[in-house]
Amino acid sequence: WSQLDPLLLAARSIRERVDVTMRVLEARRLVEVGVAEIAAARRTDSDLAAMEAALVRMEEAQNDGEVDSFVDADIRFHDAIMRAAGNAIVTALFEPIGHLVYETRRHTSSFPEARVHAIAAHRRVLKSIRSQSATSARNAMRRHLEQTEADLEGYAYGGDASERTAEGRA
């Protein structure tokens, strides 16, 4: 995973930070959408309790304006979904970018409106996983990550991600 070292260094400049953030979000979408689907089929009551507790903590942190606590709870929520999926290989593949994921979540969560969107999205994901609807969980997680991208665009970067993505590929 030493290939990630240049990404960490590149994330220090604003332009590269935007690119790295969007690439991390792409990776999350590739992994977490499928993980949510699997979690819906495999989740236990204990998994649901962990997700619910994390969501409650996100709401409390939002009410108190505590961004770091919000991010920690957000990460606990997603970790609970990863555990519910019960695939240690996927978890191991995702762990090396944990620092990058934390930093991108911290950046997005610094905007109160983005935190409100995240809470609503997490409620939908939890509801889908609770109902054991794999398709619904997959779609709810996909929509959550699409909203996260829109929030990054609207609040953090001001502009169109497709333009930056096209520029990055050109």
XYZ file of N, CA and C in Angstrom:
510
model
N 0.812 -1.200 0.000
C 0.000 0.000 0.000
C 0.853 1.260 0.000
N 2.132 1.116 -0.283
C 2.976 2.307 -0.330
C 2.563 3.224 -1.478
N 1.778 2.708 -2.421
C 1.286 3.540 -3.515
C 0.424 4.685 -2.975
N -0.126 4.530 -1.792
C -0.960 5.581 -1.221
C -0.134 6.739 -0.673
N 1.136 6.512 -0.421
C 1.969 7.586 0.122
C 1.935 8.845 -0.740
N 2.060 8.747 -2.059
C 1.958 9.965 -2.877
C 0.596 10.640 -2.761
N -0.456 9.852 -2.576
C -1.786 10.442 -2.404
C -1.845 11.269 -1.129
N -1.247 10.757 -0.075
C -1.242 11.503 1.180
C -0.474 12.812 1.028
N 0.647 12.753 0.339
C 1.424 13.975 0.112
C 0.674 14.945 -0.790
N 0.037 14.413 -1.820
C -0.683 15.270 -2.767
C -1.858 15.957 -2.104
N -2.430 15.323 -1.095
C -3.615 15.880 -0.435
C -3.304 17.181 0.290
N -2.057 17.559 0.351
C -1.688 18.790 1.051
C -1.983 20.046 0.242
N -2.009 19.965 -1.068
C -2.350 21.142 -1.868
C -3.851 21.141 -2.117
N -4.424 22.319 -2.266
C -5.879 22.437 -2.414
C -6.371 21.690 -3.645
N -5.763 21.935 -4.779
C -6.225 21.290 -6.019
C -6.111 19.773 -5.913
N -4.995 19.316 -5.410
C -4.801 17.878 -5.263
C -5.717 17.317 -4.173
N -5.998 18.138 -3.168
C -6.891 17.703 -2.103
C -8.284 17.411 -2.664
N -8.743 18.266 -3.556
C -10.038 18.051 -4.195
C -10.009 16.737 -4.973
N -8.964 16.527 -5.740
C -8.861 15.316 -6.541
C -8.809 14.077 -5.654
N -7.989 14.110 -4.611
C -7.883 12.971 -3.708
C -9.219 12.713 -3.014
N -9.875 13.774 -2.586
C -11.165 13.627 -1.915
C -12.168 12.943 -2.824
N -12.229 13.359 -4.062
C -13.167 12.744 -5.002
C -12.787 11.297 -5.307
N -11.502 11.005 -5.357
C -11.066 9.618 -5.608
C -11.409 8.726 -4.411
N -11.250 9.259 -3.204
C -11.621 8.500 -2.010
C -13.121 8.231 -2.027
N -13.887 9.235 -2.419
C -15.332 9.060 -2.497
C -15.699 7.998 -3.531
N -14.998 7.967 -4.639
C -15.216 6.909 -5.635
C -14.934 5.535 -5.029
N -13.839 5.430 -4.291
C -13.489 4.156 -3.660
C -14.549 3.753 -2.655
N -15.020 4.720 -1.874
C -16.076 4.432 -0.918
C -17.321 3.921 -1.633
N -17.672 4.566 -2.734
C -18.863 4.147 -3.470
C -18.698 2.708 -3.966
N -17.532 2.389 -4.502
C -17.281 1.039 -4.997
C -17.400 0.003 -3.896
N -16.928 0.329 -2.713
C -16.921 -0.635 -1.616
C -18.217 -0.590 -0.812
N -18.601 0.585 -0.343
C -19.668 0.678 0.647
C -21.065 0.388 0.105
N -21.291 0.615 -1.158
C -22.603 0.282 -1.729
C -22.821 -1.226 -1.665
N -21.822 -1.987 -2.066
C -21.922 -3.442 -2.000
C -21.950 -3.961 -0.579
N -21.181 -3.328 0.294
C -21.155 -3.739 1.695
C -22.526 -3.544 2.335
N -23.188 -2.443 2.037
C -24.534 -2.207 2.586
C -25.498 -3.299 2.131
N -25.384 -3.701 0.893
C -26.243 -4.763 0.368
C -26.027 -6.066 1.133
N -24.778 -6.417 1.350
C -24.455 -7.646 2.072
C -24.886 -7.535 3.533
N -24.653 -6.370 4.126
C -25.014 -6.160 5.534
C -26.508 -6.344 5.761
N -27.313 -5.935 4.806
C -28.763 -6.098 4.945
C -29.143 -7.568 5.076
N -28.414 -8.421 4.406
C -28.709 -9.851 4.455
C -28.137 -10.529 5.694
N -27.034 -10.001 6.222
C -26.313 -10.696 7.294
C -26.425 -10.032 8.664
N -26.976 -8.872 8.746
C -26.946 -8.100 9.996
C -27.609 -8.851 11.144
N -27.106 -8.548 12.340
C -27.675 -9.117 13.552
C -28.299 -7.983 14.368
N -28.981 -8.336 15.429
C -29.532 -7.312 16.315
C -28.414 -6.467 16.923
N -27.300 -7.096 17.218
C -26.148 -6.378 17.768
C -25.609 -5.367 16.756
N -25.562 -5.750 15.492
C -25.113 -4.824 14.438
C -26.048 -3.626 14.354
N -27.349 -3.901 14.385
C -28.331 -2.816 14.328
C -28.180 -1.884 15.524
N -27.950 -2.445 16.705
C -27.774 -1.624 17.903
C -26.554 -0.720 17.763
N -25.478 -1.229 17.180
C -24.269 -0.411 16.977
C -24.538 0.721 15.991
N -25.272 0.422 14.920
C -25.618 1.465 13.947
C -26.510 2.521 14.584
N -27.505 2.072 15.336
C -28.427 3.006 15.996
C -27.695 3.895 16.990
N -26.793 3.315 17.774
C -26.033 4.099 18.757
C -25.168 5.141 18.060
N -24.545 4.757 16.961
C -23.720 5.709 16.219
C -24.579 6.835 15.648
N -25.753 6.503 15.144
C -26.644 7.518 14.591
C -27.116 8.488 15.679
N -27.446 7.966 16.840
C -27.848 8.828 17.954
C -26.704 9.777 18.308
N -25.482 9.245 18.331
C -24.323 10.095 18.654
C -24.100 11.154 17.573
N -24.335 10.803 16.310
C -24.228 11.799 15.236
C -25.218 12.935 15.472
N -26.449 12.576 15.832
C -27.484 13.587 16.073
C -27.111 14.477 17.259
N -26.601 13.872 18.330
C -26.181 14.656 19.492
C -25.040 15.603 19.133
N -24.076 15.089 18.399
C -22.937 15.908 17.997
C -23.386 17.054 17.094
N -24.336 16.783 16.216
C -24.870 17.838 15.354
C -25.538 18.918 16.202
N -26.344 18.497 17.161
C -27.030 19.461 18.031
C -26.051 20.299 18.843
N -24.916 19.698 19.208
C -23.910 20.395 20.005
C -22.867 21.117 19.147
N -22.946 20.937 17.826
C -21.977 21.556 16.926
C -20.577 20.981 17.049
N -20.481 19.728 17.443
C -19.193 19.051 17.640
C -18.813 18.256 16.389
N -18.037 18.852 15.533
C -17.695 18.228 14.257
C -16.885 16.951 14.455
N -15.874 16.985 15.321
C -15.044 15.791 15.501
C -15.843 14.623 16.058
N -16.737 14.898 16.999
C -17.593 13.838 17.540
C -18.540 13.303 16.473
N -19.017 14.209 15.626
C -19.892 13.806 14.530
C -19.147 12.852 13.596
N -17.928 13.220 13.241
C -17.143 12.399 12.318
C -16.848 11.038 12.942
N -16.477 11.033 14.208
C -16.216 9.758 14.876
C -17.448 8.864 14.855
N -18.614 9.433 15.143
C -19.856 8.655 15.129
C -20.190 8.197 13.714
N -19.955 9.045 12.735
C -20.186 8.695 11.331
C -19.333 7.485 10.960
N -18.084 7.523 11.343
C -17.187 6.414 11.039
C -17.632 5.147 11.783
N -18.071 5.289 13.019
C -18.576 4.122 13.761
C -19.793 3.513 13.050
N -20.661 4.375 12.515
C -21.833 3.882 11.785
C -21.397 3.024 10.593
N -20.491 3.562 9.796
C -20.035 2.829 8.609
C -19.243 1.581 8.986
N -18.471 1.657 10.075
C -17.753 0.475 10.549
C -18.730 -0.616 10.980
N -19.834 -0.227 11.609
C -20.844 -1.198 12.027
C -21.450 -1.899 10.808
N -21.641 -1.159 9.739
C -22.149 -1.773 8.504
C -21.112 -2.745 7.951
N -19.855 -2.339 7.973
C -18.783 -3.204 7.485
C -18.737 -4.496 8.309
N -18.855 -4.372 9.630
C -18.865 -5.571 10.483
C -20.087 -6.435 10.184
N -21.232 -5.792 9.967
C -22.458 -6.540 9.682
C -22.323 -7.347 8.394
N -21.581 -6.826 7.445
C -21.374 -7.559 6.189
C -20.559 -8.824 6.426
N -19.706 -8.793 7.432
C -18.974 -9.997 7.817
C -17.964 -10.486 6.804
N -17.337 -9.570 6.076
C -16.336 -9.972 5.097
C -14.997 -9.335 5.478
N -14.168 -10.113 6.159
C -12.886 -9.612 6.651
C -11.956 -9.194 5.516
N -12.107 -9.787 4.359
C -11.244 -9.434 3.228
C -11.551 -8.018 2.760
N -12.834 -7.682 2.621
C -13.217 -6.326 2.211
C -12.752 -5.320 3.259
N -12.940 -5.651 4.519
C -12.500 -4.764 5.592
C -11.001 -4.523 5.504
N -10.237 -5.574 5.292
C -8.780 -5.451 5.189
C -8.365 -4.630 3.977
N -9.082 -4.752 2.889
C -8.753 -3.966 1.699
C -9.019 -2.481 1.915
N -10.010 -2.168 2.705
C -10.429 -0.785 2.916
C -9.617 -0.079 4.001
N -9.063 -0.837 4.947
C -8.353 -0.256 6.077
C -7.196 0.665 5.702
N -6.403 0.367 4.692
C -5.254 1.232 4.403
C -5.613 2.675 4.040
N -6.842 2.919 3.609
C -7.204 4.301 3.280
C -8.017 4.954 4.395
N -8.011 4.330 5.555
C -8.783 4.847 6.678
C -8.474 6.295 7.016
N -7.206 6.666 6.987
C -6.825 8.046 7.293
C -7.400 9.010 6.260
N -7.322 8.622 4.995
C -7.877 9.471 3.939
C -9.392 9.594 4.080
N -10.043 8.500 4.417
C -11.495 8.517 4.598
C -11.853 9.453 5.749
N -11.101 9.365 6.833
C -11.374 10.240 7.979
C -11.242 11.710 7.566
N -10.173 12.037 6.878
C -9.931 13.425 6.488
C -11.023 13.950 5.549
N -11.469 13.123 4.619
C -12.512 13.585 3.702
C -13.839 13.752 4.438
N -14.119 12.864 5.377
C -15.352 13.016 6.169
C -15.273 14.252 7.046
N -14.117 14.500 7.599
C -13.930 15.677 8.454
C -14.176 16.937 7.631
N -13.679 16.942 6.420
C -13.845 18.106 5.543
C -15.316 18.325 5.218
N -15.989 17.291 4.781
C -17.409 17.408 4.434
C -18.237 17.797 5.651
N -17.949 17.186 6.781
C -18.752 17.400 7.988
C -18.534 18.755 8.631
N -17.615 19.519 8.134
C -17.407 20.859 8.694
C -18.540 21.806 8.302
N -19.411 21.374 7.415
C -20.545 22.183 6.965
C -21.830 21.657 7.605
N -22.515 22.483 8.403
C -23.713 22.013 9.123
C -24.763 21.387 8.209
N -24.960 21.958 7.026
C -25.957 21.420 6.107
C -25.582 20.007 5.655
N -24.305 19.782 5.461
C -23.853 18.450 5.054
C -24.096 17.444 6.175
N -23.936 17.871 7.420
C -24.214 16.971 8.544
C -25.699 16.617 8.596
N -26.563 17.589 8.336
C -28.009 17.323 8.306
C -28.322 16.300 7.215
N -27.738 16.488 6.040
C -27.946 15.540 4.939
C -27.445 14.148 5.331
N -26.282 14.098 5.976
C -25.703 12.804 6.350
C -26.597 12.064 7.341
N -27.137 12.784 8.313
C -28.018 12.140 9.288
C -29.240 11.547 8.596
N -29.852 12.300 7.722
C -31.025 11.796 7.001
C -30.661 10.571 6.159
N -29.517 10.623 5.512
C -29.081 9.493 4.685
C -28.793 8.266 5.542
N -28.156 8.470 6.691
C -27.868 7.345 7.574
C -29.153 6.711 8.098
N -30.160 7.533 8.346
C -31.459 6.972 8.777
C -32.016 6.050 7.694
N -31.932 6.490 6.442
C -32.445 5.671 5.334
C -31.645 4.374 5.182
N -30.332 4.475 5.320
C -29.498 3.279 5.223
C -29.851 2.304 6.342
N -29.953 2.823 7.558
C -30.297 1.971 8.700
C -31.662 1.315 8.510
N -32.631 2.087 8.069
C -33.969 1.532 7.843
C -33.925 0.388 6.828
N -33.163 0.569 5.778
C -33.054 -0.463 4.742
C -32.356 -1.708 5.259
N -31.295 -1.509 6.021
C -30.574 -2.659 6.570
C -31.446 -3.369 7.596
N -32.144 -2.602 8.422
C -33.036 -3.202 9.420
C -34.089 -4.070 8.732
N -34.634 -3.588 7.607
C -35.684 -4.334 6.905
C -35.134 -5.514 6.107
N -33.836 -5.656 6.082
C -33.139 -6.723 5.362
C -33.390 -6.685 3.858
N -33.609 -5.481 3.352
C -33.777 -5.314 1.917
C -32.431 -4.949 1.287
N -31.802 -5.928 0.669
C -30.482 -5.717 0.074
C -30.513 -4.631 -0.991
N -31.520 -4.653 -1.840
C -31.621 -3.657 -2.909
C -31.823 -2.265 -2.334
N -32.690 -2.159 -1.363
C -32.947 -0.868 -0.732
C -31.699 -0.344 -0.025
N -30.976 -1.226 0.660
C -29.752 -0.810 1.360
C -28.700 -0.340 0.363
N -28.562 -1.065 -0.707
C -27.605 -0.688 -1.747
C -27.955 0.702 -2.306
N -29.220 0.899 -2.628
C -29.652 2.184 -3.187
C -29.520 3.322 -2.179
N -29.842 3.054 -0.922
C -29.736 4.092 0.107
C -28.281 4.508 0.304
N -27.367 3.556 0.298
C -25.950 3.901 0.456
C -25.444 4.645 -0.777
N -25.867 4.218 -1.954
C -25.453 4.920 -3.170
C -25.931 6.369 -3.130
N -27.186 6.587 -2.751
C -27.724 7.945 -2.665
C -26.998 8.759 -1.602
N -26.656 8.127 -0.491
C -25.911 8.813 0.568
C -24.574 9.319 0.034
N -23.857 8.479 -0.662
C -22.544 8.879 -1.165
C -22.662 9.890 -2.302
N -23.724 9.804 -3.080
C -23.975 10.833 -4.104
C -24.266 12.177 -3.441
N -25.029 12.156 -2.350
C -25.309 13.392 -1.612
C -24.027 13.958 -1.003
N -23.174 13.090 -0.513
C -21.892 13.528 0.039
C -21.078 14.233 -1.032
N -21.067 13.671 -2.226
C -20.344 14.307 -3.328
C -20.964 15.663 -3.660
N -22.280 15.723 -3.697
C -22.955 16.998 -3.979
C -22.647 18.020 -2.888
N -22.600 17.563 -1.640
C -22.272 18.479 -0.547
C -20.843 18.986 -0.671
N -19.934 18.118 -1.023
C -18.554 18.555 -1.235
C -18.500 19.622 -2.321
N -19.216 19.351 -3.386
C -19.244 20.311 -4.494
C -19.852 21.635 -4.074
N -20.991 21.566 -3.440
C -21.731 22.780 -3.125
C -21.157 23.587 -1.994
N -20.713 22.926 -0.929
C -20.273 23.647 0.253
C -18.762 23.825 0.307
N -18.030 22.825 -0.122
C -16.582 22.860 0.067
C -15.832 23.410 -1.136
N -16.227 23.009 -2.324
C -15.419 23.334 -3.486
C -16.073 24.306 -4.450
N -17.380 24.433 -4.380
C -18.070 25.345 -5.280
C -17.747 25.079 -6.730
N -18.522 24.270 -7.365
C -18.280 23.949 -8.761
C -18.876 22.609 -9.101
N -18.510 22.130 -10.238
C -19.075 20.906 -10.767
C -18.018 19.808 -10.765
N -18.293 18.725 -10.066
C -17.343 17.594 -9.984
C -17.068 17.006 -11.360
N -18.063 16.997 -12.214
C -17.850 16.402 -13.540
C -16.827 17.202 -14.327
N -16.795 18.523 -14.128
C -15.791 19.322 -14.800
C -14.405 18.962 -14.301
N -14.243 18.838 -12.974
C -12.951 18.501 -12.416
C -12.555 17.094 -12.815
N -13.514 16.184 -12.814
C -13.217 14.806 -13.194
C -12.758 14.771 -14.645
N -13.438 15.497 -15.517
C -13.061 15.554 -16.930
C -11.675 16.161 -17.075
N -11.392 17.227 -16.310
C -10.072 17.846 -16.367
C -9.004 16.874 -15.912
N -9.318 16.117 -14.849
C -8.354 15.155 -14.316
C -8.030 14.037 -15.278
N -8.983 13.710 -16.136
C -8.792 12.621 -17.102
C -8.151 13.118 -18.391
N -8.252 14.411 -18.654
C -7.738 14.949 -19.931
C -6.239 14.932 -19.982
